[in-house]
PDB file of C-alpha atoms in Angstrom:
ATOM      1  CA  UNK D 208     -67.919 -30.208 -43.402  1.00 50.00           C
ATOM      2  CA  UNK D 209     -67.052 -28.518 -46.867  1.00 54.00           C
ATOM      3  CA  UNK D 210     -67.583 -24.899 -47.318  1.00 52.00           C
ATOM      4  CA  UNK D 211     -70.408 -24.278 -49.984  1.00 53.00           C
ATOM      5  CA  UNK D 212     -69.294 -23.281 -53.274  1.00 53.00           C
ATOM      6  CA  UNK D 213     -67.811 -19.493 -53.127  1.00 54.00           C
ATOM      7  CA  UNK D 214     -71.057 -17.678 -54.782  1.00 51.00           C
ATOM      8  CA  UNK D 215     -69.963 -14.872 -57.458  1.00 57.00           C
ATOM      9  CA  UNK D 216     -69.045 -11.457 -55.939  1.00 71.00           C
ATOM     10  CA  UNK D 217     -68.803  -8.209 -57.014  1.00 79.00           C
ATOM     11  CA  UNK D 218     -65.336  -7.280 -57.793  1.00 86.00           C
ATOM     12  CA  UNK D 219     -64.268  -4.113 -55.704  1.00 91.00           C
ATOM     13  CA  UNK D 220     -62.484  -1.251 -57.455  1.00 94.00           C
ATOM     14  CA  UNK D 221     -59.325  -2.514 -55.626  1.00 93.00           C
ATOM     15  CA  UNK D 222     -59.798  -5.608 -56.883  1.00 94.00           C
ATOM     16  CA  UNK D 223     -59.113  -4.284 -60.502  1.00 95.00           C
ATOM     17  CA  UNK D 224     -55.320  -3.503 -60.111  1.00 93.00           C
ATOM     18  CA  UNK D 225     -55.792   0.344 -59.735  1.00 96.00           C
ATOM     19  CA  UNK D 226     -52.967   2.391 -58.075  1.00 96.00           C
ATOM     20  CA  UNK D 227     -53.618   2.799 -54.179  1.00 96.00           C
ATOM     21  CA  UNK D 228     -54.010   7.156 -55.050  1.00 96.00           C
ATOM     22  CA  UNK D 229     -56.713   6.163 -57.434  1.00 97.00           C
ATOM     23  CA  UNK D 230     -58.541   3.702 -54.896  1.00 97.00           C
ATOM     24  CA  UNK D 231     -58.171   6.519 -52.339  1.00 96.00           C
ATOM     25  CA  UNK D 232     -59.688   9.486 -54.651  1.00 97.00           C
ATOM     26  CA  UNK D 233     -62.593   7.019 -55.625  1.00 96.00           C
ATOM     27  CA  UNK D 234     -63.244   6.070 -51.779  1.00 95.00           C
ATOM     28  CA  UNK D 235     -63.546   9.858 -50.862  1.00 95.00           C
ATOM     29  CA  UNK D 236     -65.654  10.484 -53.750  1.00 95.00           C
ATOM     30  CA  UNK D 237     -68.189   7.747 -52.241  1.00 95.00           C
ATOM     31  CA  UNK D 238     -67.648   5.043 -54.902  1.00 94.00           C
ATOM     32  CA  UNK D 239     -68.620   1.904 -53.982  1.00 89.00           C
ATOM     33  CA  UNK D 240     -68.359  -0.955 -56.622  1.00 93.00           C
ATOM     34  CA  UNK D 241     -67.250  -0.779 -60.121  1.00 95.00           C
ATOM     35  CA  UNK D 242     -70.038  -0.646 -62.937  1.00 93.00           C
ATOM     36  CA  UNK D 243     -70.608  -3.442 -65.706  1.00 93.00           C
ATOM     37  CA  UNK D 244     -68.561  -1.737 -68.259  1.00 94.00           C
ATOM     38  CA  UNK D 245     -65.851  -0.619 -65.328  1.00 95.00           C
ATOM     39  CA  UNK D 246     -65.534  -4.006 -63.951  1.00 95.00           C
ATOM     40  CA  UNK D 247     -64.551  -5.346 -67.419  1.00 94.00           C
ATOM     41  CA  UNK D 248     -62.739  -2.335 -69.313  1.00 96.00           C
ATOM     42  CA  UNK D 249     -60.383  -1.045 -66.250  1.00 97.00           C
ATOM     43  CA  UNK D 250     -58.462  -4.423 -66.158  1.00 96.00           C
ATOM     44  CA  UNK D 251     -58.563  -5.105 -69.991  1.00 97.00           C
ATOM     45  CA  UNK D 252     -56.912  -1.169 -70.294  1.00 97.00           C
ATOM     46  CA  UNK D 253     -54.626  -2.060 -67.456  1.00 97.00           C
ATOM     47  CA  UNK D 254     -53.194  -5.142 -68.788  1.00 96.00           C
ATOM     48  CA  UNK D 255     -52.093  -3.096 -72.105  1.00 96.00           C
ATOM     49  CA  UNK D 256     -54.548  -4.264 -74.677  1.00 97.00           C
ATOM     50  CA  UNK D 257     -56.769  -2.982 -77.116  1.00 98.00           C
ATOM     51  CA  UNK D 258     -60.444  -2.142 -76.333  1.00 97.00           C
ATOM     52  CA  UNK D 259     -64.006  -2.030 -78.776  1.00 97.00           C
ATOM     53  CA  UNK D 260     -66.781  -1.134 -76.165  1.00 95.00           C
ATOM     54  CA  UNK D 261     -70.652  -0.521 -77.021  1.00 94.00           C
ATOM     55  CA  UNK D 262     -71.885   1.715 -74.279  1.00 88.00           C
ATOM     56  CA  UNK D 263     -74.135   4.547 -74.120  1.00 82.00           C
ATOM     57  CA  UNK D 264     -73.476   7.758 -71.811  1.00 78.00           C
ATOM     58  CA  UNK D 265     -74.874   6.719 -68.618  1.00 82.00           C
ATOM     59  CA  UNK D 266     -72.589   3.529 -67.984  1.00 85.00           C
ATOM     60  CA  UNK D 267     -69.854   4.729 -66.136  1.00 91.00           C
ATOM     61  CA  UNK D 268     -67.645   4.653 -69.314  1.00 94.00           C
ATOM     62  CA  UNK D 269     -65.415   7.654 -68.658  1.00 96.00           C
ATOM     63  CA  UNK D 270     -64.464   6.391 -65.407  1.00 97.00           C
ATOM     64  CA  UNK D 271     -63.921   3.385 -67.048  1.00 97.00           C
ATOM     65  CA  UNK D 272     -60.953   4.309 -69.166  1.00 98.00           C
ATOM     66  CA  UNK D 273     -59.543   7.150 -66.964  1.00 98.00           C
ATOM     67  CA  UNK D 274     -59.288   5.093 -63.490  1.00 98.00           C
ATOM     68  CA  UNK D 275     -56.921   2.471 -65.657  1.00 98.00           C
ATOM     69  CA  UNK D 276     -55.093   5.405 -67.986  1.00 98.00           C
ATOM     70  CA  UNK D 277     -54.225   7.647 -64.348  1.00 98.00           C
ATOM     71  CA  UNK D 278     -53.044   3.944 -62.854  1.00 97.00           C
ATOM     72  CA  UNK D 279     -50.730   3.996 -65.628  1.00 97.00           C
ATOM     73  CA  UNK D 280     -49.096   7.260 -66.156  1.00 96.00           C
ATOM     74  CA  UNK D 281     -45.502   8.081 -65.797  1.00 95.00           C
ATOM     75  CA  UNK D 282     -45.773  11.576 -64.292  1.00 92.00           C
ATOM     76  CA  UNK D 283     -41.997  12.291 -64.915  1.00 92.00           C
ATOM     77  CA  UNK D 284     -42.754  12.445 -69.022  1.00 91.00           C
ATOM     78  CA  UNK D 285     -43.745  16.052 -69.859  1.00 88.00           C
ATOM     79  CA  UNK D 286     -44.896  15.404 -73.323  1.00 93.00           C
ATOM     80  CA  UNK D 287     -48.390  14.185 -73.763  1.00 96.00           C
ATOM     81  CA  UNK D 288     -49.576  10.113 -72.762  1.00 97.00           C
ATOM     82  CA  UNK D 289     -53.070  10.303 -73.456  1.00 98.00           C
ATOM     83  CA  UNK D 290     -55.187  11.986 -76.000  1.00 98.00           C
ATOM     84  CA  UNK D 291     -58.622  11.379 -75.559  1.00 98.00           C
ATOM     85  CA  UNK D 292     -61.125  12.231 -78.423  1.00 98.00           C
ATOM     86  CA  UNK D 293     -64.732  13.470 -77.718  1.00 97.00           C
ATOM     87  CA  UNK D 294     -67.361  15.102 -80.346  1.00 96.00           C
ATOM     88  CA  UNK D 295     -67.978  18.009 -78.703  1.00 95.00           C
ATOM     89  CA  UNK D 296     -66.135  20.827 -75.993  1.00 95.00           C
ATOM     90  CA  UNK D 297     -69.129  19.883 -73.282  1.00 95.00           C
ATOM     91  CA  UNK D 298     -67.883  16.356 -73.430  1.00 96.00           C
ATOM     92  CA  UNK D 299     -64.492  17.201 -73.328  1.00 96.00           C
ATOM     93  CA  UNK D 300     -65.130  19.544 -70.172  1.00 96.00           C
ATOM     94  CA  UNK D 301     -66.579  16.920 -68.612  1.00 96.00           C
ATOM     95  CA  UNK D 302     -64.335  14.142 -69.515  1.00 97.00           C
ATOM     96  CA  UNK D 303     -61.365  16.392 -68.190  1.00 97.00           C
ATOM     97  CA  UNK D 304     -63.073  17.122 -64.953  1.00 97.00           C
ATOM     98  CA  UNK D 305     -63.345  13.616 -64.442  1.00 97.00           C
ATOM     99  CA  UNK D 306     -59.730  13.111 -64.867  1.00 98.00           C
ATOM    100  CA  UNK D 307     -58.856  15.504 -62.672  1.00 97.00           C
ATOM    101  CA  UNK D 308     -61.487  14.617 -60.271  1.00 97.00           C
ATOM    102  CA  UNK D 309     -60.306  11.016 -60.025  1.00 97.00           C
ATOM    103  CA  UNK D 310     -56.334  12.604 -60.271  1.00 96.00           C
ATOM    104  CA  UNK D 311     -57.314  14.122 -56.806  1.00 94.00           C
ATOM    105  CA  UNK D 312     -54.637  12.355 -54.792  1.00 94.00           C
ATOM    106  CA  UNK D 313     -52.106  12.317 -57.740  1.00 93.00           C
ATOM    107  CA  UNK D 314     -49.673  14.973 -57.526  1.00 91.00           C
ATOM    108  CA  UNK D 315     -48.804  16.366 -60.457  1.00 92.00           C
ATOM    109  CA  UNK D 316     -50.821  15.259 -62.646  1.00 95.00           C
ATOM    110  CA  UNK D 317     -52.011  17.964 -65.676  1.00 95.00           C
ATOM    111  CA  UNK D 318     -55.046  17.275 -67.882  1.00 96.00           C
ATOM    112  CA  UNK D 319     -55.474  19.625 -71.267  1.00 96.00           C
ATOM    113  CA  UNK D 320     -58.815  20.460 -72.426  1.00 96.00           C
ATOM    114  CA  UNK D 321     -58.378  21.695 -75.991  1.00 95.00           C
ATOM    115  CA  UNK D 322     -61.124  22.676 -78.187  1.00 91.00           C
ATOM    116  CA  UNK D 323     -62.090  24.985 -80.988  1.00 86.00           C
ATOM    117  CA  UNK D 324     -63.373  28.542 -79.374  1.00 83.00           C
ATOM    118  CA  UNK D 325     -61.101  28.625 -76.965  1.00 81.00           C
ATOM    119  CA  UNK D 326     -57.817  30.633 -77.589  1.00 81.00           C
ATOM    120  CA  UNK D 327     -54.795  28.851 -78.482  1.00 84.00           C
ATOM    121  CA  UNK D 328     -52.443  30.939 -76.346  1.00 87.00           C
ATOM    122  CA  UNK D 329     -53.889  29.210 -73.088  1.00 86.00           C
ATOM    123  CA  UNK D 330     -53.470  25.532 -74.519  1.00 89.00           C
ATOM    124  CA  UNK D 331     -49.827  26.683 -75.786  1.00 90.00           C
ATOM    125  CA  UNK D 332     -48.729  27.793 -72.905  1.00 91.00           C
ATOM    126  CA  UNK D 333     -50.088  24.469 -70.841  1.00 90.00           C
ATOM    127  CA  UNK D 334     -48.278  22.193 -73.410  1.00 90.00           C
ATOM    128  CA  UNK D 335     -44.889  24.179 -72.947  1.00 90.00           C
ATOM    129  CA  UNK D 336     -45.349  23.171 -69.182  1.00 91.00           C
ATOM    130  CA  UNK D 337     -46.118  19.926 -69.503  1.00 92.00           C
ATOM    131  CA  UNK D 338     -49.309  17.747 -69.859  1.00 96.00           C
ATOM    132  CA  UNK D 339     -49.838  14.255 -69.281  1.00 97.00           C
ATOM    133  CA  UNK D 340     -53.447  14.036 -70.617  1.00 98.00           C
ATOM    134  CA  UNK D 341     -55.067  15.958 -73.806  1.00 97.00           C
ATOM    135  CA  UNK D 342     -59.005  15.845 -74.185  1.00 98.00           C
ATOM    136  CA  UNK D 343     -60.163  17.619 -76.855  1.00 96.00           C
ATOM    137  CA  UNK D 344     -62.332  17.568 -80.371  1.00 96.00           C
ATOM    138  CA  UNK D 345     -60.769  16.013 -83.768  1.00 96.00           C
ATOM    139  CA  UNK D 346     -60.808  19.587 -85.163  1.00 94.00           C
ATOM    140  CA  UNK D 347     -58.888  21.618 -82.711  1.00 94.00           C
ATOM    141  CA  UNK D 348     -56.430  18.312 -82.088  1.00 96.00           C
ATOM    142  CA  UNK D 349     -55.804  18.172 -85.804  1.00 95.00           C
ATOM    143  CA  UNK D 350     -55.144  22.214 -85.761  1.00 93.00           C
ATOM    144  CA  UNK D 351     -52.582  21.816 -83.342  1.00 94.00           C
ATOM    145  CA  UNK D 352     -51.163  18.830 -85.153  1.00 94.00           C
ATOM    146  CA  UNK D 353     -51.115  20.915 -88.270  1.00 94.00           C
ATOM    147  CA  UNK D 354     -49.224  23.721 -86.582  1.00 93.00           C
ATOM    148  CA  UNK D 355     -46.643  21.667 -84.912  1.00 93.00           C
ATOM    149  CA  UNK D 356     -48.042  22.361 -81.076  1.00 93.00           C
ATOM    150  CA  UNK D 357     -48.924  19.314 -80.060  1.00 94.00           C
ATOM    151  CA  UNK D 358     -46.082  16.645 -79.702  1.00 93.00           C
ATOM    152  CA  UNK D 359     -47.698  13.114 -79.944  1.00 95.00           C
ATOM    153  CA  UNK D 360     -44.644  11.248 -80.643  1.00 95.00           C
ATOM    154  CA  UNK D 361     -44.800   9.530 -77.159  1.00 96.00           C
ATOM    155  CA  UNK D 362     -48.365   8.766 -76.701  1.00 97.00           C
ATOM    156  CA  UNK D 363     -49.425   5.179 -75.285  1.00 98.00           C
ATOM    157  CA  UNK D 364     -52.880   5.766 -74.808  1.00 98.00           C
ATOM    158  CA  UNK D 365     -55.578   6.627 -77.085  1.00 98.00           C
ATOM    159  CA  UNK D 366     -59.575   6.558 -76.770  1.00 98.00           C
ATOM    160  CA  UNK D 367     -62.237   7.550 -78.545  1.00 97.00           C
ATOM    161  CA  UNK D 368     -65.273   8.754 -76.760  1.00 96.00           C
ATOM    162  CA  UNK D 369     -68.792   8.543 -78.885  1.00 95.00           C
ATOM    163  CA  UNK D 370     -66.793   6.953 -81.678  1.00 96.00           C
ATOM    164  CA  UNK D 371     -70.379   7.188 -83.891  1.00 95.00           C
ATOM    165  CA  UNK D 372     -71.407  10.871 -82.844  1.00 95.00           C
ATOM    166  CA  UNK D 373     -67.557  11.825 -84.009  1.00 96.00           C
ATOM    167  CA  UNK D 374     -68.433  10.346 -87.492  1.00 95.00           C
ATOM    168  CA  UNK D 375     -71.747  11.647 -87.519  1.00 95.00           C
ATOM    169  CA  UNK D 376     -70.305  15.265 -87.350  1.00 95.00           C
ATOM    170  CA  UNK D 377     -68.471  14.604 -90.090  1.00 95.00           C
ATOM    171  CA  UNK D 378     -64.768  14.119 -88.048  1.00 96.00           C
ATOM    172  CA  UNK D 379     -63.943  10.773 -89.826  1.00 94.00           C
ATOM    173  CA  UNK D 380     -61.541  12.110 -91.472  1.00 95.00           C
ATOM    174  CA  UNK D 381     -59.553  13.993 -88.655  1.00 96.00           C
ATOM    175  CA  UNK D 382     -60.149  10.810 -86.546  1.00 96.00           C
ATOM    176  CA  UNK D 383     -58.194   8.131 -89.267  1.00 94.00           C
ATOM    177  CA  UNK D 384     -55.806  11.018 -89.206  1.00 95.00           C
ATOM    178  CA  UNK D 385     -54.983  11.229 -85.920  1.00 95.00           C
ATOM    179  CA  UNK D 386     -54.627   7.153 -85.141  1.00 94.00           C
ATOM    180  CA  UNK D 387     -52.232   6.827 -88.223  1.00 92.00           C
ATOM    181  CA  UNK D 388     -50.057   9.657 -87.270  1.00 90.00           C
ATOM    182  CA  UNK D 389     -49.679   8.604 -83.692  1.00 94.00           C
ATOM    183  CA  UNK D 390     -47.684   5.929 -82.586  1.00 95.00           C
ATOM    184  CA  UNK D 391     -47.912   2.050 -83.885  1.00 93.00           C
ATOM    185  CA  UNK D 392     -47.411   0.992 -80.670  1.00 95.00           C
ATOM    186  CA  UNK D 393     -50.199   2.668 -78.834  1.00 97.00           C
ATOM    187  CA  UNK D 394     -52.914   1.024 -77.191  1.00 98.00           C
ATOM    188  CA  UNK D 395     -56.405   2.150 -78.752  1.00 98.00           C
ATOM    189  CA  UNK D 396     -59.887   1.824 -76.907  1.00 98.00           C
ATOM    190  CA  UNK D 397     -62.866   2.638 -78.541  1.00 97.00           C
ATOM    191  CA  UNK D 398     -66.596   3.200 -77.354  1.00 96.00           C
ATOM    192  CA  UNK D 399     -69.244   3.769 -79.245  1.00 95.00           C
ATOM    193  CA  UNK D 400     -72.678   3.549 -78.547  1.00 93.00           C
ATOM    194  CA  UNK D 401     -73.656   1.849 -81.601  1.00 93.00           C
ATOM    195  CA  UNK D 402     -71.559  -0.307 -83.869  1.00 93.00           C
ATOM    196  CA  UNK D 403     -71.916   0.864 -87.882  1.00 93.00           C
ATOM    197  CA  UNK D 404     -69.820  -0.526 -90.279  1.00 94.00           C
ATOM    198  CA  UNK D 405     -67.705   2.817 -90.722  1.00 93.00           C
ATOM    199  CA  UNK D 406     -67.151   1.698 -86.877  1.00 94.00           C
ATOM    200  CA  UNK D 407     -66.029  -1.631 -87.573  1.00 94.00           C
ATOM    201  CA  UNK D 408     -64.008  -0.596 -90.488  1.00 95.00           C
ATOM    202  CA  UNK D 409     -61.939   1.573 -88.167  1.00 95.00           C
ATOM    203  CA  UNK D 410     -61.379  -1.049 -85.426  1.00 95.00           C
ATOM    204  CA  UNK D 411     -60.589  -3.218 -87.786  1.00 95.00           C
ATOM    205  CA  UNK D 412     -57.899  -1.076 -89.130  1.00 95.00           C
ATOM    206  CA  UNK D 413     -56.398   0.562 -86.375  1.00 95.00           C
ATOM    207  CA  UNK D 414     -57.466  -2.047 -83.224  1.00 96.00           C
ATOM    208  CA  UNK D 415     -54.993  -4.953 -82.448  1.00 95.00           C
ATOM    209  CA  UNK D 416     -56.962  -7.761 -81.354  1.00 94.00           C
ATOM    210  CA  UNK D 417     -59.074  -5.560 -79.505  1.00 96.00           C
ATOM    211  CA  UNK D 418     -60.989  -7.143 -76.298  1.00 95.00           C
ATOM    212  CA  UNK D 419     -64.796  -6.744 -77.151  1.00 96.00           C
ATOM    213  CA  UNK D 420     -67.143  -5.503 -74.775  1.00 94.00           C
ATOM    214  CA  UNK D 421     -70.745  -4.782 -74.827  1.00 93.00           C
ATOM    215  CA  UNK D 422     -72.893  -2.955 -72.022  1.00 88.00           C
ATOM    216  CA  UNK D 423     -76.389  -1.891 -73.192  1.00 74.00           C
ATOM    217  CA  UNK D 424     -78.136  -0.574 -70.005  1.00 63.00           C
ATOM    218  CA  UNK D 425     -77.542   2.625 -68.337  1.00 57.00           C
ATOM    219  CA  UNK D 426     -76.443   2.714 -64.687  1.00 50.00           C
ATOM    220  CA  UNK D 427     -77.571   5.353 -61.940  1.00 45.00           C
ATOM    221  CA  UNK D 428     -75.372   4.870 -59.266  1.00 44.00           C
ATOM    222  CA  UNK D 429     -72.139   6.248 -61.370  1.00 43.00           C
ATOM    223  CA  UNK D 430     -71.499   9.224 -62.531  1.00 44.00           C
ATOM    224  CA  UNK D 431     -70.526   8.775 -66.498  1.00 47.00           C
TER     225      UNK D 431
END
């Protein structure tokens, strides 16, 4: 007798090509099953390409670029990977506790919060160490870059969280600043919780055939 047709499952986090430390961090933590927006950003980050996603805070988003960025890191390159862009210092505190959260069976892994109020002698003296991931606002990130402190040359990965509250505080500028002075050859994801034509214009211009992907309801069995 046949065996009915396989009915469509839910893929599992370890079904998403995640490094086995990852999978292990997000099992302690009590995750279960990847979100909407997880289940189709974490492989599209993982396989190297682009990314435009439309989802609001709520969706599991952050965990949705970080699980794939941490899978990818080499931890023996001191200078900086990722640079992560959010609006404001809470959601860069929170977007760096995340990494380090789901880092938890890394070793050796060093996440950079940097943001304007905070003294530049502690972010300094983190970069001279070493740091494989920088989270911070367009402002303080273009400071740095302005000063010579920050040494982007060898970034691969760069997102930007809230792409439309960054332009609605006025950081377009910083923003088209950063992704032209970083690398060509870096891979760029995107999210944005609504899609204006400043937003398109941007994707358009410094996206490369980005994978689209759209997740309008919130979630409450993540954490964001």
């Amino acid at each position: 007798m046949n065996e009915p047709a396989d009915l469509p499952t839910t893929p599992s986090f370890a079904d998403l090509g995640l490094r086995t430390e990852i999978l292990a961090a997000l099992d302690a933590l009590g995750y279960e099953e990847p979100t909407p927006i997880q289940r189709e950003t974490i492989p599209t980050i993982i396989g190297g390409q682009d990314l435009l996603g439309q989802a609001a805070t709520g969706t599991g988003k952050t965990a949705a670029f970080a699980l794939p960025i941490l899978s990818r890191l080499d931890l023996a390159q001191k200078t900086p990977q990722a640079l992560v862009l959010a609006p404001t210092r809470e959601l860069a505190l929170q977007v760096c506790e995340a990494f380090e959260k789901y880092a938890g069976r890394l070793t050796g892994v060093h996440v950079l919060p940097v943001y304007g109020g905070q003294g530049y002698g502690v972010q300094l003296s983190a970069l001279a160490r070493g740091v494989h991931v920088v989270v911070g606002t367009p402002g303080r990130i273009m400071d740095h870059l302005e000063k010579g402190t920050l040494d982007l040359t060898h970034l691969r990965f760069l997102v930007l969280d809230e792409a439309d509250e960054m332009l609605n505080m006025g950081f377009a500028e910083d923003v088209e600043t950063i992704l032209a002075d970083t690398p060509d050859d870096k891979q760029v994801a995107l999210f944005s919780a609504t899609m204006p034509a400043q937003i398109r214009r941007i994707s358009s211009k410094y996206l490369n055939d980005p994978e689209e992907i759209v997740v309008k309801s919130k979630t409450t069995t993540s954490v964001n």
